[in-house]
CSV table of C-alpha atoms in Angstrom, one decimal:
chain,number,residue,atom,x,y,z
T,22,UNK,CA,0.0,0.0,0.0
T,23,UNK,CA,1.7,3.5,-1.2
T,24,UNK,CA,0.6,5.6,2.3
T,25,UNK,CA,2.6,8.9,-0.3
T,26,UNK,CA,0.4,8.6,-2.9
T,27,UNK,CA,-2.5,8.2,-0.4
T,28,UNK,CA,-1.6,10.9,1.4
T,29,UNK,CA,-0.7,13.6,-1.4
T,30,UNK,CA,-4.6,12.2,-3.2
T,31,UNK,CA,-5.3,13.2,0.2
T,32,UNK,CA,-3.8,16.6,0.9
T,33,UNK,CA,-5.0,17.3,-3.5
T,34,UNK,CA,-8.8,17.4,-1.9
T,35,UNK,CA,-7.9,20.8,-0.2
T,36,UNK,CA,-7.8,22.8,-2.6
T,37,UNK,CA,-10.3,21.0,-4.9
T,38,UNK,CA,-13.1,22.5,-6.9
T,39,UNK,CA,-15.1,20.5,-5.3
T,40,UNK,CA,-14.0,21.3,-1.8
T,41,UNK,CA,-14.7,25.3,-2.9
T,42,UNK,CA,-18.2,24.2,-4.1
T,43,UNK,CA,-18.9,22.7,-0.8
T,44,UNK,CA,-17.1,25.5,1.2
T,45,UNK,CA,-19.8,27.9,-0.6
T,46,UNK,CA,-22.5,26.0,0.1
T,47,UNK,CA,-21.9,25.6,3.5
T,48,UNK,CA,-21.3,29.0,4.2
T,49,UNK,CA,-24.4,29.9,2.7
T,50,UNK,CA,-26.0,27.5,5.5
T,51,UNK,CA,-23.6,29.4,7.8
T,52,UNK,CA,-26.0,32.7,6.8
T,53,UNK,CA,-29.2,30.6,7.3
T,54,UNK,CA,-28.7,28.4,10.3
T,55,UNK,CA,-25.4,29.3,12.0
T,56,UNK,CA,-26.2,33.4,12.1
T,57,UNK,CA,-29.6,33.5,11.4
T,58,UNK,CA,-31.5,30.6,12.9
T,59,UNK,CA,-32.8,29.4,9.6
T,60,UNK,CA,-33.3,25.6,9.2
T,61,UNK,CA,-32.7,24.9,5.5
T,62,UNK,CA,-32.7,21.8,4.3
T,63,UNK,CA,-32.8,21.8,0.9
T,64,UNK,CA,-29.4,23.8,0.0
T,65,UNK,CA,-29.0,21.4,-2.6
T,66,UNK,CA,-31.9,22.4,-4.5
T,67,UNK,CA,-30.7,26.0,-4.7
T,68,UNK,CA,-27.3,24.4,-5.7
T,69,UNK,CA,-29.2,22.2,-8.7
T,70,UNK,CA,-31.1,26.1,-9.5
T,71,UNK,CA,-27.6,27.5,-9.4
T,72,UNK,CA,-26.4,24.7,-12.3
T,73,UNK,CA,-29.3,24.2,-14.1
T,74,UNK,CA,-30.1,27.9,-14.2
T,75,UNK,CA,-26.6,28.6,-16.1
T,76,UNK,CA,-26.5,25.9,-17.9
T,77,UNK,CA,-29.7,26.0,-20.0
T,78,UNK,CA,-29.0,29.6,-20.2
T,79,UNK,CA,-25.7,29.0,-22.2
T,80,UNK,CA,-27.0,26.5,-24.4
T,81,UNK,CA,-30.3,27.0,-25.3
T,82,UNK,CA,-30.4,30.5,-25.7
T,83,UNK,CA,-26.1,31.1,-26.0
T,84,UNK,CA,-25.5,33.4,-23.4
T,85,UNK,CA,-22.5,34.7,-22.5
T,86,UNK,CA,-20.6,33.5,-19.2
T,87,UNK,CA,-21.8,36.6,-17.4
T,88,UNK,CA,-25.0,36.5,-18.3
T,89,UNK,CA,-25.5,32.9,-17.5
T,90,UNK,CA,-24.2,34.0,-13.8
T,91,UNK,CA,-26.5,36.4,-13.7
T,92,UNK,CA,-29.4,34.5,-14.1
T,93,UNK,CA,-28.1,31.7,-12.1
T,94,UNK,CA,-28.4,34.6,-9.3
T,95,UNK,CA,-31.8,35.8,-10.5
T,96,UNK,CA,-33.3,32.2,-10.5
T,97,UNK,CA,-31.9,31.4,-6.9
T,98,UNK,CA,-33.1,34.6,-5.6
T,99,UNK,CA,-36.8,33.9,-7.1
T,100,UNK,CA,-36.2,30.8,-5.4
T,101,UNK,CA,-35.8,31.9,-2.2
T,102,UNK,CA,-38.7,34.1,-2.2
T,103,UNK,CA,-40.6,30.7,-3.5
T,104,UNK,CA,-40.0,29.2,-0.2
T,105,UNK,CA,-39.8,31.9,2.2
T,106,UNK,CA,-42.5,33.9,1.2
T,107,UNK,CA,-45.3,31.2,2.4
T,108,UNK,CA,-43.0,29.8,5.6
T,109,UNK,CA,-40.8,32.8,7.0
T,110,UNK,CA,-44.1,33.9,9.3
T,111,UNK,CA,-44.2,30.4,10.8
T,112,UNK,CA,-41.9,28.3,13.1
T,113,UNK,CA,-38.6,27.4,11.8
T,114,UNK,CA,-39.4,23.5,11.1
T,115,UNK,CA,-42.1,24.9,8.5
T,116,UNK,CA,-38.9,26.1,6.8
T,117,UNK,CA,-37.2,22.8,7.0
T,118,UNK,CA,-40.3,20.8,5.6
T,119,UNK,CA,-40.4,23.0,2.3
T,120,UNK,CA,-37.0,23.2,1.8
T,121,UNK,CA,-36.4,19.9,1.5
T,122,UNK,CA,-39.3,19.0,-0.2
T,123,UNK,CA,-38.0,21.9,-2.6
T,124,UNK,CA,-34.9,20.6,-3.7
T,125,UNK,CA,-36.7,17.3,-4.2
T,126,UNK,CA,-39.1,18.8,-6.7
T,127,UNK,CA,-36.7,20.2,-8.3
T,128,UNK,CA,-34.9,17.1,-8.7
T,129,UNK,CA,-37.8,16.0,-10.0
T,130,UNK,CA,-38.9,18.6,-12.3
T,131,UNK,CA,-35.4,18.4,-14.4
T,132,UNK,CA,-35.6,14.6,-14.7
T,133,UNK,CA,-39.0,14.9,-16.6
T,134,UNK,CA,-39.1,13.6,-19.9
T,135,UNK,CA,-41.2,16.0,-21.5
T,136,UNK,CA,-38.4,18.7,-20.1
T,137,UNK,CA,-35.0,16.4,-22.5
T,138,UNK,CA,-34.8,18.8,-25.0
T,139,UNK,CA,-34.3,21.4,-22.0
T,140,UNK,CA,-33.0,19.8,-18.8
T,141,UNK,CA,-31.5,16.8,-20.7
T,142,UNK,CA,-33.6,14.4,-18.4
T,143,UNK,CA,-31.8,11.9,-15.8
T,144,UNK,CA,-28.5,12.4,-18.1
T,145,UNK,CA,-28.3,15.9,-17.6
T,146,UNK,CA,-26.9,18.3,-19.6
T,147,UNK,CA,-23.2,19.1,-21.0
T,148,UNK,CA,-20.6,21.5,-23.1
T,149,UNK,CA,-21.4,24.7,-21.6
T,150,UNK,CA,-18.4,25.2,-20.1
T,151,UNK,CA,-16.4,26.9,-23.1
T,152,UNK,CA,-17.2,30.3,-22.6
T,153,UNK,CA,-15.9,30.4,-18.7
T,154,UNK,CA,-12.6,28.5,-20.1
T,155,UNK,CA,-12.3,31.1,-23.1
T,156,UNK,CA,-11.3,33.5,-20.2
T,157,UNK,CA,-8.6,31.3,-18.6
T,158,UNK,CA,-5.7,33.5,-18.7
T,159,UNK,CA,-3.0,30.3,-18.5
T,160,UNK,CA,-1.2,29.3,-21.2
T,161,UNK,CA,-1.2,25.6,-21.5
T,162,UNK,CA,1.7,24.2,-19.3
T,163,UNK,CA,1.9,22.2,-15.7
T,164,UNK,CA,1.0,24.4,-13.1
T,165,UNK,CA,1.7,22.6,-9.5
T,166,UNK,CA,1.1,19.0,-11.4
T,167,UNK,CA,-2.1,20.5,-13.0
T,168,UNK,CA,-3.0,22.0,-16.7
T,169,UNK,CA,-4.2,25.1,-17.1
T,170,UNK,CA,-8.2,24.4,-16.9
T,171,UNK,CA,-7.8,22.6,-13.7
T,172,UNK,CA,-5.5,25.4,-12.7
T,173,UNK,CA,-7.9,27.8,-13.6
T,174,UNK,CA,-11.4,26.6,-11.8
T,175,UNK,CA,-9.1,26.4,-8.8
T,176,UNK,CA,-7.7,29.9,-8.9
T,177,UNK,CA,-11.8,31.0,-10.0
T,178,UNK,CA,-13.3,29.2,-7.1
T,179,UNK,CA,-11.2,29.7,-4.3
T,180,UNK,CA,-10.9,33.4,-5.3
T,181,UNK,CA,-14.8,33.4,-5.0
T,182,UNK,CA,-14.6,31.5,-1.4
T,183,UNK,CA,-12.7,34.3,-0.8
T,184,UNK,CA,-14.5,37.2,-1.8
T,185,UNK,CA,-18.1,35.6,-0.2
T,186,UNK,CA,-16.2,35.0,3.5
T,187,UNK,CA,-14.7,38.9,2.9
T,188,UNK,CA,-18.1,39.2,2.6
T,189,UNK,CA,-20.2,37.8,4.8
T,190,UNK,CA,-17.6,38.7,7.7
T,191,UNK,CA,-18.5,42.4,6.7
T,192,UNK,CA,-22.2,41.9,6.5
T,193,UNK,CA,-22.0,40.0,10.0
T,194,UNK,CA,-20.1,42.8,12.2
T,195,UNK,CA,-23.0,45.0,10.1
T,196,UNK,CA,-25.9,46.9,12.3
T,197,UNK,CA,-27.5,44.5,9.8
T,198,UNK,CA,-26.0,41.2,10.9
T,199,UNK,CA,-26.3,42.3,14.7
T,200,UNK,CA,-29.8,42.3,14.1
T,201,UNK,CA,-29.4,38.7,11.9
T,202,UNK,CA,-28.0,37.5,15.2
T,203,UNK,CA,-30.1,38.9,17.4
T,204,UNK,CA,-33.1,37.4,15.2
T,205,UNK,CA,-31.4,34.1,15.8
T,206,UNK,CA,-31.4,34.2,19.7
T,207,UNK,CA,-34.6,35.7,20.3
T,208,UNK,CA,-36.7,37.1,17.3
T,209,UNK,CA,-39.8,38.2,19.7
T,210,UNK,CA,-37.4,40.2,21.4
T,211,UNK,CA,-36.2,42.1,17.6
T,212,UNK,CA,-39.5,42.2,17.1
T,213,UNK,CA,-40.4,44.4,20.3
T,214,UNK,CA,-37.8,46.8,19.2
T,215,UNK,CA,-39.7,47.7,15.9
T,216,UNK,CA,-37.2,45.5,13.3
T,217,UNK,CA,-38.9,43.7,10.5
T,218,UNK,CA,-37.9,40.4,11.6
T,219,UNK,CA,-39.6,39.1,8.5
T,220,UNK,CA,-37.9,41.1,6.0
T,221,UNK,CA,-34.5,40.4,7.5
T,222,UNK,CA,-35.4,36.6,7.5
T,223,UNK,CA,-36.1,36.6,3.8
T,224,UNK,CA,-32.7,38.9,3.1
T,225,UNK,CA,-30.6,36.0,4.6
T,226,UNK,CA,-32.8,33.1,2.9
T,227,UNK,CA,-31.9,35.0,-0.3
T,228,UNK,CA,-28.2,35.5,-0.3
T,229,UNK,CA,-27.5,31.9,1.7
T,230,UNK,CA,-29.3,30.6,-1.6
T,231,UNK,CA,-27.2,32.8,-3.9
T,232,UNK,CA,-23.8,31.4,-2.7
T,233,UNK,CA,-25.6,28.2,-3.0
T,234,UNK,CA,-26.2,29.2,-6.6
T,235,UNK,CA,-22.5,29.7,-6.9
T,236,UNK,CA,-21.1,26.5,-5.1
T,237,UNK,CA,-23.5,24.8,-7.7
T,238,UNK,CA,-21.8,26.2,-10.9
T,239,UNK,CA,-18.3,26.2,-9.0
T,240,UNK,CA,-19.2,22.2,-8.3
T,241,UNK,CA,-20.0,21.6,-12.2
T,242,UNK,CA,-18.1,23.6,-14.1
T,243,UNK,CA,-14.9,20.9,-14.0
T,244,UNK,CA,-17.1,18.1,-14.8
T,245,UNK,CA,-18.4,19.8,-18.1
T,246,UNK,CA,-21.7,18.8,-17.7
T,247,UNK,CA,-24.4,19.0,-14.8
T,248,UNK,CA,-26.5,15.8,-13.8
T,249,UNK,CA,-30.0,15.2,-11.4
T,250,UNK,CA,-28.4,12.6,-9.1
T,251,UNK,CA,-25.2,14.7,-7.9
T,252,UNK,CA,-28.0,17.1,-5.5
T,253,UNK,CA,-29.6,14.7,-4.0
T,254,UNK,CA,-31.1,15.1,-0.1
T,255,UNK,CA,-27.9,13.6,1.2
T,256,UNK,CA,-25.9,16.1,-1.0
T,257,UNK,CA,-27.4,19.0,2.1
T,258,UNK,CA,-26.8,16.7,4.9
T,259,UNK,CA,-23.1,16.8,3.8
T,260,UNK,CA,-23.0,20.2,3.5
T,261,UNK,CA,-24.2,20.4,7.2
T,262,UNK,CA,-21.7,18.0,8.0
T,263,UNK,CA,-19.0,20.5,6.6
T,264,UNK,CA,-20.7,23.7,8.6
T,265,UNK,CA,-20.9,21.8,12.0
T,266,UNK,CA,-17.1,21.0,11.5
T,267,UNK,CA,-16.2,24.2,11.4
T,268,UNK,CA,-18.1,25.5,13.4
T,269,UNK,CA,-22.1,27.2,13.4
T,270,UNK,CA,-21.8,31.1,14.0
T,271,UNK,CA,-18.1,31.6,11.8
T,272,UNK,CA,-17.1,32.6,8.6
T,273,UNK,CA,-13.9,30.3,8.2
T,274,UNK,CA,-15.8,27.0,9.7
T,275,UNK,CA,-17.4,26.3,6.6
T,276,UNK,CA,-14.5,26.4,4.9
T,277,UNK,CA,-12.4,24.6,6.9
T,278,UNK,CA,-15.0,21.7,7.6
T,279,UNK,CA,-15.5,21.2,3.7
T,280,UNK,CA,-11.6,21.1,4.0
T,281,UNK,CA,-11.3,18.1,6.4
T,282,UNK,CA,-14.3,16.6,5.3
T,283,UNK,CA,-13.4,16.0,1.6
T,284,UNK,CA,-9.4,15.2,3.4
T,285,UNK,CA,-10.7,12.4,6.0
T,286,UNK,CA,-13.0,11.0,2.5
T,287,UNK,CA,-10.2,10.9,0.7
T,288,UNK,CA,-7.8,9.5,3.4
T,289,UNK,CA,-10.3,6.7,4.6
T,290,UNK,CA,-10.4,5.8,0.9
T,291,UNK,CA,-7.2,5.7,0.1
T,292,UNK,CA,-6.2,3.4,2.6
T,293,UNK,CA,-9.5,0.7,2.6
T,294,UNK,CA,-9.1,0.5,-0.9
T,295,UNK,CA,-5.0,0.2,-0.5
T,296,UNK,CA,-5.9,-2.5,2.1
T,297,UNK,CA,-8.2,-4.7,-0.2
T,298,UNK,CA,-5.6,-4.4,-3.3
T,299,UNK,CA,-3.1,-5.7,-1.1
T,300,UNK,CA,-5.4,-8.7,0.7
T,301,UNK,CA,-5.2,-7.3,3.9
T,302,UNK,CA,-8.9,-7.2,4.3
T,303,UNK,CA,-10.4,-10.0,2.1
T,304,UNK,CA,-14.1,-9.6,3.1
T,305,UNK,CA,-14.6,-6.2,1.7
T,306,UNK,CA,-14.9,-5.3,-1.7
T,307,UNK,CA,-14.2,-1.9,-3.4
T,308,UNK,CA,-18.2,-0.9,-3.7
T,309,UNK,CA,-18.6,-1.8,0.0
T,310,UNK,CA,-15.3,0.8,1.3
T,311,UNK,CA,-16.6,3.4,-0.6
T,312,UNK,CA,-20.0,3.2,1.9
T,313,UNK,CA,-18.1,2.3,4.7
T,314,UNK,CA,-16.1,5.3,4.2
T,315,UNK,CA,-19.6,7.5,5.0
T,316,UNK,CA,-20.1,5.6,8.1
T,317,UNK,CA,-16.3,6.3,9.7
T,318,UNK,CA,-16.8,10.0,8.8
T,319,UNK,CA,-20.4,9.6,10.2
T,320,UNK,CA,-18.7,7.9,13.4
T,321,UNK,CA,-16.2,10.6,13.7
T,322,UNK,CA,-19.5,13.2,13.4
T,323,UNK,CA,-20.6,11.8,16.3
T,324,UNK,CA,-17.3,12.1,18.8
T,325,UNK,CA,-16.7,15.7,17.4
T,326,UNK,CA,-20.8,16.7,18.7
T,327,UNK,CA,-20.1,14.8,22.0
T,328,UNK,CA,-16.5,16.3,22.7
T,329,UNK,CA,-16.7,19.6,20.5
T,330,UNK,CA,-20.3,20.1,20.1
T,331,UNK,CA,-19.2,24.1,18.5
T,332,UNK,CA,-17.1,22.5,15.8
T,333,UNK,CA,-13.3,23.5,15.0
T,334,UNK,CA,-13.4,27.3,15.2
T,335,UNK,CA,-16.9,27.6,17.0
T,336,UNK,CA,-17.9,28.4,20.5
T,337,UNK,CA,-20.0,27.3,23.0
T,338,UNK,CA,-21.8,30.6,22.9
T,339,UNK,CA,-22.9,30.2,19.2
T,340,UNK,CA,-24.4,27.3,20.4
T,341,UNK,CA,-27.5,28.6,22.8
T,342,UNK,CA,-29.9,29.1,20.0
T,343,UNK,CA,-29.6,25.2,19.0
């Protein structure tokens, strides 16, 4: 078993596309459940919007890149207002029960098969990612071990982690995010003091969904193509998995628990599947360590809530609204 090549597949996963994707997503849960007390379950459906939205812009009506991202924005946004508008005024699990029945419709809805010449059905849709890799200012060459595309989505997407925590960290220390907070504690108490607790509600919903909309073009856009099955229910539960290793009420926990989550994946991997090619463990085969993989990370889940319950970078005060 090669434990180096292990561990540099390993240490690759941190600075993934995919790891960025997540990292957005989750800090878009960050500004719905960690700061503002907003159980959403169905990030993955505003991810899937996100996706879908620029990619049937691009290629049915040709779009440039910008455009498509703009109307990947638009259609989260609308979105948002889809699911907050009829829930925000009620109790938080009202939220919950929408949103994930959300992203399961629109799951659904993409799948059709009246929708193929659109959505491209359960295969999904592909080759719309030429006009972001027009831009890529690299000239062809090794970069770190990598060409210049994968070069490029990394540089994009972990320049746009960037820029959202920069962000969100601003918005946060904001009279505005005080009041976000404050919502989150107690929001009959905000409400006393004359603050539209609803408004404020629906302003988070809205840009948590919009960096979801971004993780979900940042998550397809090295694949080339986007597909039903990758944002799936369990798709937001590891997303919450990323935020509460982080941390709830931070900026950098998200990032950092979509860091080691995609690391320890990788890692326990690496080394079952290292251990059946070399027949040190004969009753497992390859198909069976990539789910037993879920359940060590699910185990470690566990001993992180019973011995750090506020994640890497939380606190125990973040956690008195849970």
């Amino acid at each position: 078993m090669d434990f180096g090549f292990i561990l540099a597949s390993a240490a690759g996963e941190i600075f993934s596309p995919t790891t960025a994707a997540y990292a957005l997503a989750a800090l878009g849960l960050a500004v719905h459940f960690g700061y503002s007390g907003l159980l959403n379950f169905g990030q993955a459906g505003f991810m899937a919007v996100g996706a879908y939205g620029f990619a049937i812009s691009t290629l049915t009506f040709g779009v440039p890149f910008f455009v498509g991202l703009l109307i990947a924005v638009i259609a989260s946004s609308i979105f948002a207002l889809l699911l907050g508008i009829p829930t925000l005024r009620l109790r938080a699990d009202y939220l919950a029960i929408v949103t994930i029945a959300a992203a399961e419709i629109v799951r659904y809805i993409v799948t059709t098969n009246q929708l193929t010449s659109v959505t491209g059905s359960a295969n999904g849709l592909a080759a719309f990612e030429g006009g972001f890799y027009s831009m890529n200012p690299f000239p062809e060459g090794s970069y770190f071990g990598m060409n210049n595309r994968d070069f490029f989505i990394r540089v994009v997407g972990w320049a746009l982690v960037a820029i959202c925590c920069t962000l969100v960290w601003l918005l946060m220390r904001s009279p505005w995010g005080r009041v976000l907070k404050g919502i989150r504690e107690d929001e009959n108490a905000v409400r006393s003091l004359g603050k539209n607790v609803y408004a404020y509600k629906m302003q988070a919903l809205i840009i948590g969904g919009v960096l979801g909309a971004l993780a979900g073009m940042v998550f397809t856009l090295p694949r080339g193509a986007v597909q039903p099955a990758n944002y799936g229910t369990e798709l937001t539960f590891f997303l919450y998995t990323c935020l509460l290793l982080g941390g709830l009420g931070t900026v950098l926990g998200p990032v950092i628990g979509a860091m080691i989550f995609w690391v320890v994946l990788s890692l326990t991997q690496g080394i079952l599947y290292g251990l059946i090619e070399s027949g040190a463990v004969t009753w497992l085969n390859t198909v069976q360590a990539g789910q037993l993989r879920y359940i060590l990370v699910g185990v470690a889940l566990m001993l992180l809530m019973i011995f750090r319950p506020q994640g890497v970078f939380g606190n125990k005060k973040e956690l008195a609204f849970a």
